[in-house]
Amino acid sequence: MEPRDDFCVFILTYKRPDNQLTLNLLERSGYDGDWYMVVDDEDPTLEQYRDNYGDHVVTFSKAKLEKQFDTGVNGQWRNSVVFARNACWEIARELGYDYFMQLDDDYSTFTYRYDENYQYGYEQDDDPERGLWNVEDFDRFVDPMIRYLERSGA
């Protein structure tokens, strides 16, 4: 299946330029679409991200976003992924994407719990006999998720 050109994955990350579990997982899971590391402009390892991932790194300003929404915290505390989550909307528009998925940088597995007969599994291990299967073709899940989103009116 050809990747959609209106969809990308944003990996929200901070101070982990050499330890990208989610990116490795996407590659192992067969994802062929566009992806970006979303890094704030205050991250002390920003240049390492740029060295490692080049054009796949997009940045945002926490100081700018801080004025656009209420974090619910008094004072100057800005140690939260909420800034990156909010920044992705504008980043997606600037990059020309209609749809995106936000993933944190520390995912180690993508799994699903229904077998080929639509029987529900519930065990927490990678044993098809017990009900948890690793995603091996991530691209296959993207289009149905977007179609559902479009049809649902969400």
GROMACS .gro file of C-alpha atoms in nm:
model
  154
    1MET     CA    1   0.000   0.000   0.000
    2GLU     CA    2   0.133   0.342  -0.098
    3PRO     CA    3   0.165   0.588   0.195
    4ARG     CA    4  -0.077   0.879   0.204
    5ASP     CA    5   0.067   1.217   0.110
    6ASP     CA    6  -0.172   1.404   0.341
    7PHE     CA    7  -0.062   1.223   0.659
    8CYS     CA    8   0.248   1.218   0.876
    9VAL     CA    9   0.363   1.095   1.214
   10PHE     CA   10   0.498   1.343   1.466
   11ILE     CA   11   0.730   1.198   1.729
   12LEU     CA   12   0.723   1.430   2.030
   13THR     CA   13   1.066   1.417   2.188
   14TYR     CA   14   1.298   1.588   2.434
   15LYS     CA   15   1.666   1.524   2.510
   16ARG     CA   16   1.676   1.182   2.339
   17PRO     CA   17   1.847   1.239   2.003
   18ASP     CA   18   2.031   0.907   2.023
   19ASN     CA   19   1.756   0.698   2.178
   20GLN     CA   20   1.452   0.704   1.951
   21LEU     CA   21   1.253   0.394   2.041
   22THR     CA   22   0.944   0.509   1.853
   23LEU     CA   23   1.127   0.576   1.527
   24ASN     CA   24   1.289   0.234   1.546
   25LEU     CA   25   0.949   0.079   1.616
   26LEU     CA   26   0.789   0.257   1.318
   27GLU     CA   27   1.062   0.118   1.092
   28ARG     CA   28   1.022  -0.235   1.235
   29SER     CA   29   0.644  -0.204   1.197
   30GLY     CA   30   0.665  -0.132   0.826
   31TYR     CA   31   0.575   0.238   0.829
   32ASP     CA   32   0.677   0.400   0.499
   33GLY     CA   33   0.511   0.739   0.533
   34ASP     CA   34   0.637   1.079   0.636
   35TRP     CA   35   0.755   1.140   0.991
   36TYR     CA   36   0.907   1.424   1.192
   37MET     CA   37   1.074   1.473   1.528
   38VAL     CA   38   0.900   1.760   1.711
   39VAL     CA   39   1.157   1.932   1.933
   40ASP     CA   40   1.117   2.255   2.126
   41ASP     CA   41   1.363   2.540   2.076
   42GLU     CA   42   1.479   2.512   2.438
   43ASP     CA   43   1.600   2.151   2.409
   44PRO     CA   44   1.976   2.152   2.481
   45THR     CA   45   2.021   1.861   2.238
   46LEU     CA   46   1.846   2.029   1.943
   47GLU     CA   47   2.161   2.037   1.729
   48GLN     CA   48   2.215   1.664   1.785
   49TYR     CA   49   1.862   1.602   1.659
   50ARG     CA   50   1.938   1.809   1.350
   51ASP     CA   51   2.266   1.620   1.295
   52ASN     CA   52   2.091   1.283   1.333
   53TYR     CA   53   1.765   1.349   1.149
   54GLY     CA   54   1.817   1.654   0.927
   55ASP     CA   55   1.496   1.771   0.759
   56HIS     CA   56   1.292   1.537   0.976
   57VAL     CA   57   1.332   1.776   1.270
   58VAL     CA   58   1.073   2.049   1.323
   59THR     CA   59   1.087   2.296   1.608
   60PHE     CA   60   0.848   2.519   1.795
   61SER     CA   61   0.874   2.788   2.059
   62LYS     CA   62   0.745   2.710   2.406
   63ALA     CA   63   0.759   3.081   2.492
   64LYS     CA   64   0.526   3.162   2.201
   65LEU     CA   65   0.285   2.878   2.279
   66GLU     CA   66   0.278   2.959   2.647
   67LYS     CA   67   0.072   3.268   2.564
   68GLN     CA   68  -0.183   3.075   2.356
   69PHE     CA   69  -0.332   2.839   2.615
   70ASP     CA   70  -0.355   2.780   2.987
   71THR     CA   71  -0.146   2.490   3.114
   72GLY     CA   72  -0.337   2.496   3.441
   73VAL     CA   73  -0.014   2.552   3.633
   74ASN     CA   74   0.077   2.866   3.824
   75GLY     CA   75   0.426   3.006   3.768
   76GLN     CA   76   0.684   2.936   3.500
   77TRP     CA   77   0.666   2.557   3.490
   78ARG     CA   78   0.692   2.446   3.124
   79ASN     CA   79   0.811   2.088   3.162
   80SER     CA   80   0.521   1.930   2.976
   81VAL     CA   81   0.449   1.763   2.643
   82VAL     CA   82   0.133   1.973   2.614
   83PHE     CA   83   0.334   2.240   2.431
   84ALA     CA   84   0.446   1.997   2.160
   85ARG     CA   85   0.095   1.851   2.131
   86ASN     CA   86  -0.050   2.196   2.068
   87ALA     CA   87   0.233   2.299   1.833
   88CYS     CA   88   0.163   2.007   1.598
   89TRP     CA   89  -0.153   2.164   1.457
   90GLU     CA   90   0.035   2.462   1.315
   91ILE     CA   91   0.334   2.250   1.212
   92ALA     CA   92   0.102   2.019   1.014
   93ARG     CA   93  -0.055   2.317   0.838
   94GLU     CA   94   0.286   2.463   0.752
   95LEU     CA   95   0.405   2.128   0.613
   96GLY     CA   96   0.083   2.075   0.415
   97TYR     CA   97  -0.063   1.777   0.602
   98ASP     CA   98  -0.434   1.732   0.663
   99TYR     CA   99  -0.388   1.448   0.911
  100PHE     CA  100  -0.124   1.352   1.163
  101MET     CA  101  -0.059   1.114   1.448
  102GLN     CA  102   0.127   1.218   1.760
  103LEU     CA  103   0.350   0.960   1.926
  104ASP     CA  104   0.579   1.000   2.224
  105ASP     CA  105   0.944   0.905   2.174
  106ASP     CA  106   0.950   0.595   2.395
  107TYR     CA  107   0.707   0.348   2.237
  108SER     CA  108   0.841  -0.006   2.226
  109THR     CA  109   0.553  -0.192   2.060
  110PHE     CA  110   0.238  -0.149   1.853
  111THR     CA  111  -0.007  -0.431   1.905
  112TYR     CA  112  -0.366  -0.518   1.832
  113ARG     CA  113  -0.601  -0.765   1.995
  114TYR     CA  114  -0.821  -0.908   1.721
  115ASP     CA  115  -0.725  -1.208   1.513
  116GLU     CA  116  -0.814  -1.276   1.149
  117ASN     CA  117  -1.153  -1.412   1.265
  118TYR     CA  118  -1.226  -1.090   1.460
  119GLN     CA  119  -1.195  -1.274   1.790
  120TYR     CA  120  -1.082  -1.053   2.075
  121GLY     CA  121  -0.762  -1.139   2.259
  122TYR     CA  122  -0.658  -0.987   2.588
  123GLU     CA  123  -0.332  -1.135   2.715
  124GLN     CA  124  -0.029  -0.907   2.748
  125ASP     CA  125   0.228  -1.098   2.545
  126ASP     CA  126   0.318  -1.150   2.181
  127ASP     CA  127   0.165  -1.493   2.149
  128PRO     CA  128  -0.105  -1.519   1.878
  129GLU     CA  129  -0.251  -1.817   2.059
  130ARG     CA  130  -0.324  -1.593   2.357
  131GLY     CA  131  -0.442  -1.277   2.186
  132LEU     CA  132  -0.186  -0.998   2.135
  133TRP     CA  133  -0.029  -0.946   1.792
  134ASN     CA  134   0.251  -0.713   1.687
  135VAL     CA  135   0.172  -0.469   1.408
  136GLU     CA  136   0.390  -0.559   1.111
  137ASP     CA  137   0.227  -0.334   0.849
  138PHE     CA  138   0.161   0.000   1.016
  139ASP     CA  139   0.072   0.161   0.683
  140ARG     CA  140  -0.226  -0.073   0.657
  141PHE     CA  141  -0.384   0.091   0.963
  142VAL     CA  142  -0.342   0.455   0.858
  143ASP     CA  143  -0.602   0.480   0.580
  144PRO     CA  144  -0.885   0.308   0.772
  145MET     CA  145  -0.822   0.535   1.072
  146ILE     CA  146  -0.845   0.845   0.854
  147ARG     CA  147  -1.154   0.718   0.672
  148TYR     CA  148  -1.319   0.657   1.009
  149LEU     CA  149  -1.224   1.006   1.125
  150GLU     CA  150  -1.371   1.160   0.810
  151ARG     CA  151  -1.695   0.962   0.829
  152SER     CA  152  -1.746   1.009   1.201
  153GLY     CA  153  -1.760   1.387   1.183
  154ALA     CA  154  -1.519   1.410   1.475
   0.00000   0.00000   0.00000
